[in-house]
Structures are given as C-alpha cells and as structure tokens.
Coordinates of C-alpha atoms and ligand atoms in Angstrom, one line a residue:
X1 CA -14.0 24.6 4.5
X2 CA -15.3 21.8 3.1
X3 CA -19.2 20.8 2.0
X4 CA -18.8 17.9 4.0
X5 CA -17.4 19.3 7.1
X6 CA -20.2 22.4 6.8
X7 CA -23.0 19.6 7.0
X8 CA -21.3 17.6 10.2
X9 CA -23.1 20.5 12.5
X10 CA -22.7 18.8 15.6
X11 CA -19.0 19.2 15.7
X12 CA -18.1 22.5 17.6
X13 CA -14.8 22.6 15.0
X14 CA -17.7 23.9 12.3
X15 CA -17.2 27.0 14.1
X16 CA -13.2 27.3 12.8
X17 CA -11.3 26.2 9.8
X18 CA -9.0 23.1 10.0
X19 CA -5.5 22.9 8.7
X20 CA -3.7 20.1 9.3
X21 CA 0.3 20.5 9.3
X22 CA 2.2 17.4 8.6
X23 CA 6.0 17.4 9.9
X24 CA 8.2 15.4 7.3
X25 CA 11.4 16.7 6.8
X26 CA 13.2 14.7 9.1
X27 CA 16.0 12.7 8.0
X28 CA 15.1 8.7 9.6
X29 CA 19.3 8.4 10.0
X30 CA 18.2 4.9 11.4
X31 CA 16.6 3.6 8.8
X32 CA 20.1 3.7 7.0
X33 CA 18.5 3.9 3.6
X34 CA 18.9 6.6 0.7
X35 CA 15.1 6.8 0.8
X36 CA 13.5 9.5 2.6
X37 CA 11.9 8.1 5.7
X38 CA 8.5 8.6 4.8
X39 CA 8.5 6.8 1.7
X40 CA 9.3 3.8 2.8
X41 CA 6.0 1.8 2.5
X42 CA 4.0 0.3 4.7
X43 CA 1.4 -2.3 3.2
X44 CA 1.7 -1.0 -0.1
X45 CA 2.0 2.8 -0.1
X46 CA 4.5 5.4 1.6
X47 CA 4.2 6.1 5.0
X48 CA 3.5 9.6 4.4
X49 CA 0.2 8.7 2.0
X50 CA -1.3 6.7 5.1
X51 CA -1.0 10.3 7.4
X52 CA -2.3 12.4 4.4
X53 CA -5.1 9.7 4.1
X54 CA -6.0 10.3 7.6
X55 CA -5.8 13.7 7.3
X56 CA -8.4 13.6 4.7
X57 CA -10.7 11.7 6.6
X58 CA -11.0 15.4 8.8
X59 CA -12.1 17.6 5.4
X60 CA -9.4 20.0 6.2
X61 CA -9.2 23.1 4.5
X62 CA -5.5 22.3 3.2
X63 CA -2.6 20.0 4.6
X64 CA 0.9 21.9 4.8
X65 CA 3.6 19.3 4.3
X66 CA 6.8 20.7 6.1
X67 CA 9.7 18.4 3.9
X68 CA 13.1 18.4 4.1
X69 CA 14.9 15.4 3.6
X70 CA 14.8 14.0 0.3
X71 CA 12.7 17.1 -1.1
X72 CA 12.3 16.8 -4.5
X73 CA 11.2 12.9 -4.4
X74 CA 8.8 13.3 -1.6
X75 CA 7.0 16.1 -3.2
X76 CA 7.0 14.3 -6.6
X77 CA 5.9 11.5 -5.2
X78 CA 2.4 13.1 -4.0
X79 CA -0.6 15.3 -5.6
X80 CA -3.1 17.1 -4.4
X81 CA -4.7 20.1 -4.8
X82 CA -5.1 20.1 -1.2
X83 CA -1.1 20.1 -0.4
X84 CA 1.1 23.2 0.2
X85 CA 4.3 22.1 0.9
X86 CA 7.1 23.8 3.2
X87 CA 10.6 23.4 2.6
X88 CA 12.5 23.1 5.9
X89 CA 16.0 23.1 4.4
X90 CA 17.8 22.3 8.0
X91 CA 15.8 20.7 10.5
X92 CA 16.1 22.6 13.5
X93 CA 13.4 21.1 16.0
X94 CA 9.8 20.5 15.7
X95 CA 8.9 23.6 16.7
X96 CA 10.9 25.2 13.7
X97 CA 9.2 22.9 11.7
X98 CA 5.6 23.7 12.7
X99 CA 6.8 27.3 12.5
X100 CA 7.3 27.2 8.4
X101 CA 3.9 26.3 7.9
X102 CA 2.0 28.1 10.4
X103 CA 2.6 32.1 8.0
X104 CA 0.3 30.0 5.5
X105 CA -2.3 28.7 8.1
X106 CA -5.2 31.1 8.9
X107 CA -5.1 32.7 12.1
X108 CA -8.8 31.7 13.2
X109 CA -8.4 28.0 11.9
X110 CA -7.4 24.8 14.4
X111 CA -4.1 24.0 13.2
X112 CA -3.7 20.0 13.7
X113 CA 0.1 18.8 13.7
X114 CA 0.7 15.4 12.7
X115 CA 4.0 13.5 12.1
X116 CA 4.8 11.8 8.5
X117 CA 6.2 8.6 10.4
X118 CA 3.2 8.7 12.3
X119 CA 0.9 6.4 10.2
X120 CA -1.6 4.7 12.0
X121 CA -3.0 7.4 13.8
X122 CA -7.2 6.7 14.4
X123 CA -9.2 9.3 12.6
X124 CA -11.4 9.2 15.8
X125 CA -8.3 10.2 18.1
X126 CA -7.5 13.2 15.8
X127 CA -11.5 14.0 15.7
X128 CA -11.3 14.4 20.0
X129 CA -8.0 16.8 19.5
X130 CA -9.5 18.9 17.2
X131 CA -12.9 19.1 19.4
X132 CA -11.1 20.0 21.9
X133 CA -8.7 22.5 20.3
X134 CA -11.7 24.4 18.6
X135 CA -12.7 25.1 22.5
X136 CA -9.8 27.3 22.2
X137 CA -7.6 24.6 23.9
X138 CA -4.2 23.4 23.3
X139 CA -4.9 19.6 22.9
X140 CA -2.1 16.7 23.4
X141 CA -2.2 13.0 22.2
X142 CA -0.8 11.2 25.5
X143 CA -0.5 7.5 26.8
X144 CA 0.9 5.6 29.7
X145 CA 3.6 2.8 28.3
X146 CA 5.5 0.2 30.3
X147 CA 8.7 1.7 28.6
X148 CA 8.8 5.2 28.2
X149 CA 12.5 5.3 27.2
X150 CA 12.9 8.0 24.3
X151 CA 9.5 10.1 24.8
X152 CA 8.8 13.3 26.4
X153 CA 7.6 13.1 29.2
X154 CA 4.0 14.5 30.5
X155 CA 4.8 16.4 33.7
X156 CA 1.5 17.1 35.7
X157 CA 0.9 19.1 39.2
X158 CA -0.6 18.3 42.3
X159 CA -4.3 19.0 40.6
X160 CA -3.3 16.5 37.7
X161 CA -3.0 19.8 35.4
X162 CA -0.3 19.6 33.1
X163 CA 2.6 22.2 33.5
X164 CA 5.2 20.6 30.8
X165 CA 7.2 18.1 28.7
X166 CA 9.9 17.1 29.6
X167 CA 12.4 15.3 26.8
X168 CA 14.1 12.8 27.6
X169 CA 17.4 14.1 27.2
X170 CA 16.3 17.0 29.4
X171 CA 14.8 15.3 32.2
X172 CA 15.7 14.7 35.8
X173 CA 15.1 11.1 37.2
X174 CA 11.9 11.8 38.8
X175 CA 10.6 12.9 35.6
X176 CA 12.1 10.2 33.5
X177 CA 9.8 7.5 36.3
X178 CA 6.5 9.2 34.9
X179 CA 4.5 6.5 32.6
X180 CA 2.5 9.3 30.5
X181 CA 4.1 9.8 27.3
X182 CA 4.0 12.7 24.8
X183 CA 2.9 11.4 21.4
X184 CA 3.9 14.4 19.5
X185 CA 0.6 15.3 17.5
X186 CA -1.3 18.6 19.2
X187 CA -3.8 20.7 17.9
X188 CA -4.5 24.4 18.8
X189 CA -5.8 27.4 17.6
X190 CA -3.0 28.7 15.0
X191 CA -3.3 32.2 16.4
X192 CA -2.1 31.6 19.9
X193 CA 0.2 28.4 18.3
X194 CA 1.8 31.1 16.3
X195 CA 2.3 33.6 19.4
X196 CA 3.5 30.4 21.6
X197 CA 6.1 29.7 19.0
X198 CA 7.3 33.1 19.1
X199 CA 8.5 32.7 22.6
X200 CA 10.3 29.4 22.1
X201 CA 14.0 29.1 22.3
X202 CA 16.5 26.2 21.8
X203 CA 18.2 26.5 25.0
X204 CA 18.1 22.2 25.6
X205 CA 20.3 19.2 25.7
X206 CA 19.6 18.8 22.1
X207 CA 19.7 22.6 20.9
X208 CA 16.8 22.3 19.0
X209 CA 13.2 24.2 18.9
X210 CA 11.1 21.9 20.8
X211 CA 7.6 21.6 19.9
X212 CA 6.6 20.8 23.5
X213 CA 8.0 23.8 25.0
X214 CA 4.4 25.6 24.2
X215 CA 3.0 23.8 27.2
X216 CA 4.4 25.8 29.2
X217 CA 4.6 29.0 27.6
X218 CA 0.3 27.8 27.2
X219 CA -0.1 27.9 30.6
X220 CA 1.8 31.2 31.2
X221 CA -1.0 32.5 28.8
X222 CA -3.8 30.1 31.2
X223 CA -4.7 28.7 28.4
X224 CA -6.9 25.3 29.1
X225 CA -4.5 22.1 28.0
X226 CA -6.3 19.1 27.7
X227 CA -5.3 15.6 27.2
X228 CA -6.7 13.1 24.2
X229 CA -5.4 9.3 24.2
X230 CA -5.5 6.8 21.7
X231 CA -7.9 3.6 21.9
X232 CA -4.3 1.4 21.0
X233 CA -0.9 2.3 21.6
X234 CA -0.3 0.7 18.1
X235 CA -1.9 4.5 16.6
X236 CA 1.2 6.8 18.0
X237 CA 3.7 4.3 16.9
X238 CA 6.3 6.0 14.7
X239 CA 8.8 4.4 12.5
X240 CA 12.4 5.1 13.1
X241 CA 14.1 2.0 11.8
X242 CA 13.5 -1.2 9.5
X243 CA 12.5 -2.8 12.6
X244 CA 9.5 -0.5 13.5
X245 CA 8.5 -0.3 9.8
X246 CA 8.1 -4.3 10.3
X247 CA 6.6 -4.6 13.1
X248 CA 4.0 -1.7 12.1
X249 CA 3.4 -3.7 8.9
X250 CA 2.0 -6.7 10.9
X251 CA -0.2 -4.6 12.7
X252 CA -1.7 -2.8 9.7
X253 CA -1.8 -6.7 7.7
X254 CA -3.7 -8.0 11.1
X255 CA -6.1 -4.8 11.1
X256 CA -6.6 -5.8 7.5
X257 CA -6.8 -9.4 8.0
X258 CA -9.5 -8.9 11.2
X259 CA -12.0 -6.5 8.9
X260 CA -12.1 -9.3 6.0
X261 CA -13.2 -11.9 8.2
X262 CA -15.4 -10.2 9.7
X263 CA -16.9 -9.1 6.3
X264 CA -17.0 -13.0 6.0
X265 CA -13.5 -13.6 3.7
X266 CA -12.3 -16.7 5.5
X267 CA -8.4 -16.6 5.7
X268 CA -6.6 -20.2 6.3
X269 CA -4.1 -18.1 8.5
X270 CA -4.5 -14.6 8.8
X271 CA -1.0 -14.4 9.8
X272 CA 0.2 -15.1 6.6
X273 CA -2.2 -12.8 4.0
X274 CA -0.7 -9.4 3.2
X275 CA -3.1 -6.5 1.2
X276 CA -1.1 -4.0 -0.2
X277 CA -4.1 -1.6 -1.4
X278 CA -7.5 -3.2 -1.3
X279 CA -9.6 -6.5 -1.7
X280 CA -13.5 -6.1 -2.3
X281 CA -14.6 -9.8 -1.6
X282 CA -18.3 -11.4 -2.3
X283 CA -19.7 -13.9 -0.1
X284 CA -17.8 -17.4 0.6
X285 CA -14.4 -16.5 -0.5
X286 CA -11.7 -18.4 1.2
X287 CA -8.1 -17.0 1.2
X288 CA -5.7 -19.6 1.6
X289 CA -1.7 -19.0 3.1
X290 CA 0.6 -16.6 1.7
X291 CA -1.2 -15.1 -0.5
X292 CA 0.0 -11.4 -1.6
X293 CA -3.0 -8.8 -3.0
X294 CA -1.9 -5.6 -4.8
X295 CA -3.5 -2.7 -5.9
X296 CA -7.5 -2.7 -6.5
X297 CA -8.7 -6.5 -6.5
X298 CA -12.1 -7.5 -6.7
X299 CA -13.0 -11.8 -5.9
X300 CA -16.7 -12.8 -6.6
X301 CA -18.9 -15.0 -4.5
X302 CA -17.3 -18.4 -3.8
X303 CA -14.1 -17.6 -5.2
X304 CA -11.1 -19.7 -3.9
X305 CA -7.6 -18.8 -4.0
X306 CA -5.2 -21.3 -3.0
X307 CA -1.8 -21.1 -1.9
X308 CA 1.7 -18.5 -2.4
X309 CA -0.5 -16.6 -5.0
X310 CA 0.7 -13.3 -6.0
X311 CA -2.4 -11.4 -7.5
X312 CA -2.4 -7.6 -8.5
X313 CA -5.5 -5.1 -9.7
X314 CA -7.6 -8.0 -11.1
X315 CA -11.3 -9.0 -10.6
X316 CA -12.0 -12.6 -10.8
X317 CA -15.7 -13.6 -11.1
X318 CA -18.2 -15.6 -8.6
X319 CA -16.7 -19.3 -8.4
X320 CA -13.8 -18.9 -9.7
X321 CA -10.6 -21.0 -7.7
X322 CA -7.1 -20.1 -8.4
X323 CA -4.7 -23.0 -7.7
X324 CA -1.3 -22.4 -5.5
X325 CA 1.8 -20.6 -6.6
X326 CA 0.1 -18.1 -10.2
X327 CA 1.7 -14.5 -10.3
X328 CA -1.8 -12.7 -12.2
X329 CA -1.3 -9.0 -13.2
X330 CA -4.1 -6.6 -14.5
X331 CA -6.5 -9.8 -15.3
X332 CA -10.1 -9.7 -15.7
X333 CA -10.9 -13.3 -14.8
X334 CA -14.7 -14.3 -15.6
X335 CA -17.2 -17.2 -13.5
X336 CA -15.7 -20.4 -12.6
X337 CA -12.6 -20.1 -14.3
X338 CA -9.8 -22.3 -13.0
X339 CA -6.2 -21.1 -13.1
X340 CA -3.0 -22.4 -11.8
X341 CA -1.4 -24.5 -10.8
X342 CA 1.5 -22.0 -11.5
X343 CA 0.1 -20.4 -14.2
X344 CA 1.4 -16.4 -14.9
X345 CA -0.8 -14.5 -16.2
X346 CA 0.8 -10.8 -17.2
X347 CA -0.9 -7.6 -17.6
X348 CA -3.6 -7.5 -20.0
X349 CA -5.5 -10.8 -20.2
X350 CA -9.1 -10.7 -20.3
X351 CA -10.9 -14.3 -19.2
X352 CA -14.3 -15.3 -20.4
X353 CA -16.4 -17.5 -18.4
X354 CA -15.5 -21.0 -17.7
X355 CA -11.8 -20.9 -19.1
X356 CA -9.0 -23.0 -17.8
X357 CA -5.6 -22.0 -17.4
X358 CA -2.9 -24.7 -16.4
X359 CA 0.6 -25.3 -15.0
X360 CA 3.6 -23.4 -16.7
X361 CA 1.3 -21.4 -18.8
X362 CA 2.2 -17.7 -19.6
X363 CA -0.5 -15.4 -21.2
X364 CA 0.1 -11.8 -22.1
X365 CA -2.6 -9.2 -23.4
X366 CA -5.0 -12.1 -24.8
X367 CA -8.8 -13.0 -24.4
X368 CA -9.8 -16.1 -24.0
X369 CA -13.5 -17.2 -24.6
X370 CA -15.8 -19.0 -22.5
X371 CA -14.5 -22.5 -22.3
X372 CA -11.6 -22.5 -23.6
X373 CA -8.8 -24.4 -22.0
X374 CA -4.9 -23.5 -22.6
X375 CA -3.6 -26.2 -19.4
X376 CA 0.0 -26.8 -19.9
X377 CA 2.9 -25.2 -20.9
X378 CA 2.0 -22.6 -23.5
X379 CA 2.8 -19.1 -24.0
X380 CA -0.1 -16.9 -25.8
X381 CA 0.5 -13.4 -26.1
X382 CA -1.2 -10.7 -28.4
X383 CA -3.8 -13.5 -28.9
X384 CA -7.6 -13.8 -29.2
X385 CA -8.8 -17.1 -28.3
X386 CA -12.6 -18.1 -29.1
X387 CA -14.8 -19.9 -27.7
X388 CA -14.1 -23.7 -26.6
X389 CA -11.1 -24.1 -28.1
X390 CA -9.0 -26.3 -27.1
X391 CA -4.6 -24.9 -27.0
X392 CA -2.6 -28.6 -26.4
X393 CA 0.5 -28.7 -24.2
X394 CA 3.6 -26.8 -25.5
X395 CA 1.9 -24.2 -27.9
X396 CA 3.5 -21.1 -28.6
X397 CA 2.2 -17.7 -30.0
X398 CA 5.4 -16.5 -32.0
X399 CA 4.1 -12.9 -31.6
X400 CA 7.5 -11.0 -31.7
X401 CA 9.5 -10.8 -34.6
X402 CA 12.7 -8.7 -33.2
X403 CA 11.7 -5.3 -33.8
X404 CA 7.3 -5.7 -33.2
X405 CA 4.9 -7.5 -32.2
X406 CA 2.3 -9.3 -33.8
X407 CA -1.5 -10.9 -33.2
X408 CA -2.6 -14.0 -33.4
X409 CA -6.7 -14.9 -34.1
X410 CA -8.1 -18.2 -33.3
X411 CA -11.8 -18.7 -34.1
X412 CA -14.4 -20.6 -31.7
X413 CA -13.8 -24.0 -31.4
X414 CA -10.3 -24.5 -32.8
X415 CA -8.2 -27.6 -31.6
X416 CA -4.1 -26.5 -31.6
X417 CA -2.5 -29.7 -31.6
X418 CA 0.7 -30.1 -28.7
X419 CA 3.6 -28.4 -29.5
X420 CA 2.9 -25.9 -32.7
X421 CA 4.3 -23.1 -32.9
X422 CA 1.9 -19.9 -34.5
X423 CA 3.7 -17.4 -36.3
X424 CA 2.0 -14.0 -35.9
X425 CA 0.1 -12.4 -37.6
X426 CA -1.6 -15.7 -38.1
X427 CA -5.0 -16.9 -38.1
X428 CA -6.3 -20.4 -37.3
X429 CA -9.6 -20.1 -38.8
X430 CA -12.8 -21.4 -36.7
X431 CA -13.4 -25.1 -36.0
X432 CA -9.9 -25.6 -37.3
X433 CA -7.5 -28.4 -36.6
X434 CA -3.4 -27.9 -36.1
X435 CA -2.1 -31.3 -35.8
X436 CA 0.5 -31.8 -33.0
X437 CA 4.1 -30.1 -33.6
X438 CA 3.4 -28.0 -36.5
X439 CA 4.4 -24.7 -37.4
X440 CA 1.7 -22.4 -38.6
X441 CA 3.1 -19.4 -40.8
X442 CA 0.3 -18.7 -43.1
X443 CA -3.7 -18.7 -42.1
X444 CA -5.4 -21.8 -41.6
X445 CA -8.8 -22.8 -42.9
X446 CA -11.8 -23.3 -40.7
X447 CA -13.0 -26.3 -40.0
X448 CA -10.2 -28.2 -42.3
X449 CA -7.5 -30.2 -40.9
X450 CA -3.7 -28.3 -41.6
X451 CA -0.1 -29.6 -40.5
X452 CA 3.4 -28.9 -41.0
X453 CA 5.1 -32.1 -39.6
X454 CA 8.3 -34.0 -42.1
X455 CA 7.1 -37.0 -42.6
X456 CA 8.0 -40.0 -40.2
X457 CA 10.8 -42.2 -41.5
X458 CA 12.5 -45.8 -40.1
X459 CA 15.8 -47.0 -40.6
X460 CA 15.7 -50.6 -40.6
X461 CA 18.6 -52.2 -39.7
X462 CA 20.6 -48.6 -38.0
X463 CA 22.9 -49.2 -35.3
X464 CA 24.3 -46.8 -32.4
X465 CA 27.5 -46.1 -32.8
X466 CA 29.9 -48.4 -30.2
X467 CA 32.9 -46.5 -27.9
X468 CA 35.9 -46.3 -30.0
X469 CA 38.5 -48.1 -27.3
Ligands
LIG501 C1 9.1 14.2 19.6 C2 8.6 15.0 20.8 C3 8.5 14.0 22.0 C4 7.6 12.9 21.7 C5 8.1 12.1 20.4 C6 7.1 11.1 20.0 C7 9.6 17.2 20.5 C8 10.6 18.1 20.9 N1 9.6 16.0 21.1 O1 10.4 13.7 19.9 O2 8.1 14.7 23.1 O3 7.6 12.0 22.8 O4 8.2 13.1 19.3 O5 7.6 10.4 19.0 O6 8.7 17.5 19.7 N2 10.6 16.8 12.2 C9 10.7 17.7 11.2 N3 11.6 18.7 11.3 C10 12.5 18.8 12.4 C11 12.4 17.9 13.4 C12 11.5 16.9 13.3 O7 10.0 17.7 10.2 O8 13.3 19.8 12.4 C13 9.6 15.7 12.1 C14 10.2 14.3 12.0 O9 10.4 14.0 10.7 C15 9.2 13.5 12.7 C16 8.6 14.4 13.7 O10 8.9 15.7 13.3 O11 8.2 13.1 11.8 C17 9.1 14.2 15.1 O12 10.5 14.4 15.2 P1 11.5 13.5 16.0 O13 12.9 13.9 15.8 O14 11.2 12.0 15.7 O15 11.0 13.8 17.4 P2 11.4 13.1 18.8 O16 12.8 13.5 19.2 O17 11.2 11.7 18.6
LIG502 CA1 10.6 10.0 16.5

C-alpha cells in the first residue's frame, strides 16, 4: 500500500490492499482501425492512459492490465512500475479476463475492475465502490438510461435486492423493459471474486464467461451486493466506434473548457478550444476560436491568443498576444512579445522580452533578444539574434549547407537590410548594417556599413522586343 493511501485513515479500504484490474484485450472490431482500441486517443493521449490515470488517483498497490489485442504496442506504449500486465491471448468473456489477473492479485486486497474503453470514469464513483467493496461487498456501478439497448441488465426482487444481470442477448422481454443498466466496473474482495469465478460457466447466447454471472453465484454465497452510480452518465460511457470516441472527446474538451473559465481563462467559444494535455493560465488570458493546445503550455497574465492558433509545450510570458493562424512548437516566448499574424515558430526558439515576430516568418532553434523584431517573411534558423535588432522583410539564415548545419551570430542592435541572404557560419557583428539584398558570406564588422549588391545600371535608349508577326 501506498504512503498516501496509509495517511487517508478515514477510508475503511485502509483496512485492505487495493488492486485495480483493467480489462483491455478486447478487439474494438467497430472501430475498423488497425489500432488497438484503447490507443486511440481521446484529447491527446490513449484511451487506456486516461483509466490508468484514474486508477492512480486510488494509490493502488499495482494495476493488472489484462491485454490482448494489439499486445506488443499496447504494452510498449505504457510504463510504470506500478503495471503487471496479463496476456489474454483469446478473449473469451470478461470474466476470463478478470480471471488472468486475479492469481497475481492478493487474496485479502479489494480488487477494482475497470474497462480500458472506459475513460471518463469519476475518481469519486470508483472511491464509493471500493468503500463499499472493503465492507466485504460485491459493489456494481449502475444507472437508469432512456435507452438501455446493448447493456446488461440489473434484475432486482420484490425487496429492490439485486438477484442478477441479465445481458442483453440473454434476456427475456420483461427484463430487457428494466431502465437500470450494468456499467461493467465492480469491485470485491479478490478472495471471494476469485471463488465466484470458479463457478462461472459459459453456457449463454454469446458462449462467453460473463463477468456478471457472479451476481448471482454472490448471492448464493449471501454476500451483501450494493449498488454505486455515477454523478453523469457521461463517466460509464465506453468507446466502441469512431462515433463514440467523438462524441466522448467533446465531452472531455467541454469539462476542460468549463474548469478554465472558471479559473478565469475567458474562451471566445468554448465550443471551439481543444487541450490535448494541459494549459496553466495567469490571470486575464483570453482564448480566442479554434485554437488547439498540446502538451504542457503555460500563458502569463494578460496573455491573448487570437484565432486558428496551433500551440504545443510552450510558455509565453505576462502580456504577450499571439495573432491568428501561428503553428508555435517547443517555444519559450518572453513578456509582451507579439507573434503572428501567421508566423511558425518550430521547436527550439527561445523569445526575450518584447520581441516581434511577423507574418510568413519561420524560426527554428534561435534566440531572439529583447526587442528585436523579425516581421515579415524571414526564415532564421540556428541563429542568435541580439538585442533590438532589427531583421527586414525577406531575410534568410543560409544555415544548411547539404550535409550540416550551421550558426548564424548577430550582435545587439544590428540592422539586416530586406532581402539578404546570411551564409552560415556567419557573423554580423554588433551595431552592424547589411544593406538591402546582399549576400553575407564572410563576417561583418560592427558598427560599419557592408553590402554585396552589383551595381545599378541604365540603358538609355533599350527597347522591348516587339511580336515577331
Ligand atoms: C459488458 C457487460 C454488460 C455491461 C457492458 C457495459 C459482461 C458479460 N457484460 O458487456 O453487462 O452492460 O459491459 O459496457 O461483462 N474484454 C476483455 N477480454 C474479453 C472480453 C472483454 O478484455 O475477453 C474487455 C473489453 O476490451 C472491454 C470490456 O472488457 O473493455 C468489456 O467488454 P465488452 O465486450 O465491451 O462487454 P459488453 O458485451 O459490452
Ligand atoms: Ca462494450
């Protein structure tokens, strides 16, 4: 057990171990991908990451993945100290699934069963199971829906106890009229789950080991079943098609969308922001439509970002605006910087304070010093900029020479004319000036004036050549 779940004493599951057994081998034949179903991602990480999150959340002592379907990728795809994964090489029910695990589960812990499709599941719901299971319970996740089609179904006696599940495929039409749904996840103690098991059998419509068959074998034994429910239906949603995985994604983006405004992020449309991974916002930001966040991003106090911005593991300091349509990658962006419009800015760059970044303007590993300005049409890669220097329209860092690449200097208060082209390794000494369309191959003095231009000539007297007829 863990430290932290030895100091939550109020919790009558201190008294057992938790394991948490995550069924994931199934195949997701609907999702008619190659992909094992639970890697297809949902707001920027695999399904199955979401559930092992949650499971976290409960300190358990390990999490058994039972994986099937697309072995070798799902388990590469996930570390963890904490994970003890269970090939189920044919998938022959839940129940056979569960059963894999539970030899490697200890008999006096609560062993919590949770589905890999399965991932919006409240930490709060799976709390009240495994409460209840540690009273040496068998606890079920159930809800009443409109439409039950495709559920078990909770069968209940006169006294409201219930006596079984009924699947779907097995189920008379009186049972298939009940509202209350099985969810799938239980939790029991994994000594009398591992006896229950034992007398399961596969003689069903589907011929499989059903899971829900230890209801009743539970209450042969009079064991107490209760009944936890989740605070939204949206929590025991499970993905079997592209469909689901969509409309689950809106759900998580509008849970995501709902917490930053109400930690004060306003968002022009909440409809149209998507997080994939996290945003930690200061105060005054504003958001504005279709705006993508990946990864770990970090926005200062007052910092505006404008529209169809694509913006990945980057900080950008307090009053900083980014204009519509930049793609910026692994940037550290300093205090009121202005970027954009359409500006790319590719893994690497480091922004002091007060730069500017314009329209059509590509920048690859380079710092930039505090107010500089680089606003149109440039590409400057491998580069350190100074401070206030000034990088005209149409300037180019030649930093690649075919087989390496190469860096270009510029000291403080340079002045690149438009259009010049600087051949790395080059250096434009400090104070420097490049006139317009020049093309810099050797270092450049500071504070001195240098050009490569041919001189301008006239033709008096030339004529365009006519149409020959
Ligand atoms: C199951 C429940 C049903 C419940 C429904 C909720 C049973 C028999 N039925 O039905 O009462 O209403 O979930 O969605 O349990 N899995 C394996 N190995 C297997 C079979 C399944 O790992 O051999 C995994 C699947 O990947 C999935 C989960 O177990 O994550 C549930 O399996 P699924 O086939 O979706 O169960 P349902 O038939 O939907
Ligand atoms: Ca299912």
């Amino acid at each position: 057990m863990s430290l932290q779940a030895y100091t939550q004493v109020n919790s009558p599951v201190l008294l057992m171990m938790l394991e948490v057994i995550v069924l994931a081998a199934g195949q997701g034949t609907r999702m008619r991908s190659d992909l094992p179903k639970v890697m297809h991602g949902l707001g920027g990480k695999p399904l199955l990451a979401h559930v092992l999150e949650r499971a976290r959340e409960l300190s358990p002592s390990t999490i058994h993945v039972v994986y099937g379907h697309g072995a070798e990728q799902v388990r590469e795809s996930f570390a963890g100290d904490d994970l003890h994964w269970v090939l189920q090489a044919q998938q022959q029910g839940t129940a056979h699934a569960v059963l894999q695990a539970l030899p490697a589960v200890a008999p006096d812990a609560v062993a919590l069963v949770l589905y890999g499709d399965v991932p919006l599941i409240a930490v709060a719901t799976l709390r009240a199971m495994v409460d209840a299971a540690a009273t040496d319970a068998l606890a079920l996740l159930t809800t009443e829906l409109d439409d039950a089609t495709g559920y078990g179904r909770i069968i209940r006696d006169g006294e409201k106890r219930v006596t079984k599940i009924v699947e779907q495929k097995d189920a008379t039409a009186d049972e298939l009229a009940v509202a209350e749904i099985n969810a799938g996840l239980l939790a029991a103690p994994a000594h009398r789950l591992r006896a229950w098991l034992a007398r399961i059998g596969n003689d069903n419509a589907q011929g499989e080991f059903y899971l829900t068959d230890v209801v009743a074998v539970a209450n042969q034994d009079a064991t107490a079943i209760v009944t936890c429910h989740p605070q939204s239906y949206w929590e025991i949603m499970g993905v079997n098609s592209k469909v689901e995985l969509a409309r689950l994604e809106r759900r998580l983006q509008q849970q995501h969308a709902q917490a930053l405004m109400d930690s004060g992020v306003t968002l022009l449309d909440p409809a149209r922001f998507d997080l994939r991974g996290q945003l930690q916002a200061g105060r005054d930001v504003v958001i504005d439509v279709n705006v993508v966040l990946e990864g770990s991003v970090v926005v200062g106090n007052g910092v505006h970002i404008g529209p169809n911005n694509f913006i990945r593991n980057t900080s950008i300091g307090d009053g900083s605006i980014v204009l519509a349509n930049c793609v910026i990658e692994d940037a550290i962006v300093g205090r009121n910087c202005r970027i954009g419009p359409f500006s790319r800015l590719r893994p690497g760059p480091e922004l002091a304070d007060g730069v500017q970044i314009g329209n059509f303007v590509e920048l690859k590993k380079s710092r930039v010093g505090t107010g500089s300005k680089i606003n149109h049409l440039s590409y400057v890669g491998d580069t350190i900029v100074g401070k206030n220097v000034n990088i005209g329209a149409g300037t180019i860092t030649c930093n690649y020479d075919g087989a390496n690449k190469h860096q270009t200097v510029i000291g403080d208060n340079a002045f690149i004319g438009s259009d010049t082209q600087l051949v790395a390794p080059v250096t434009v000494g400090a104070g420097a000036t490049i006139g317009a369309g020049s093309t810099i191959t050797k270092d450049t003095p500071s504070g001195e004036l240098t050009l490569s231009r041919a001189p301008q000539r006239t033709h008096r007297g030339w004529k365009r050549p006519v149409k020959s007829k």
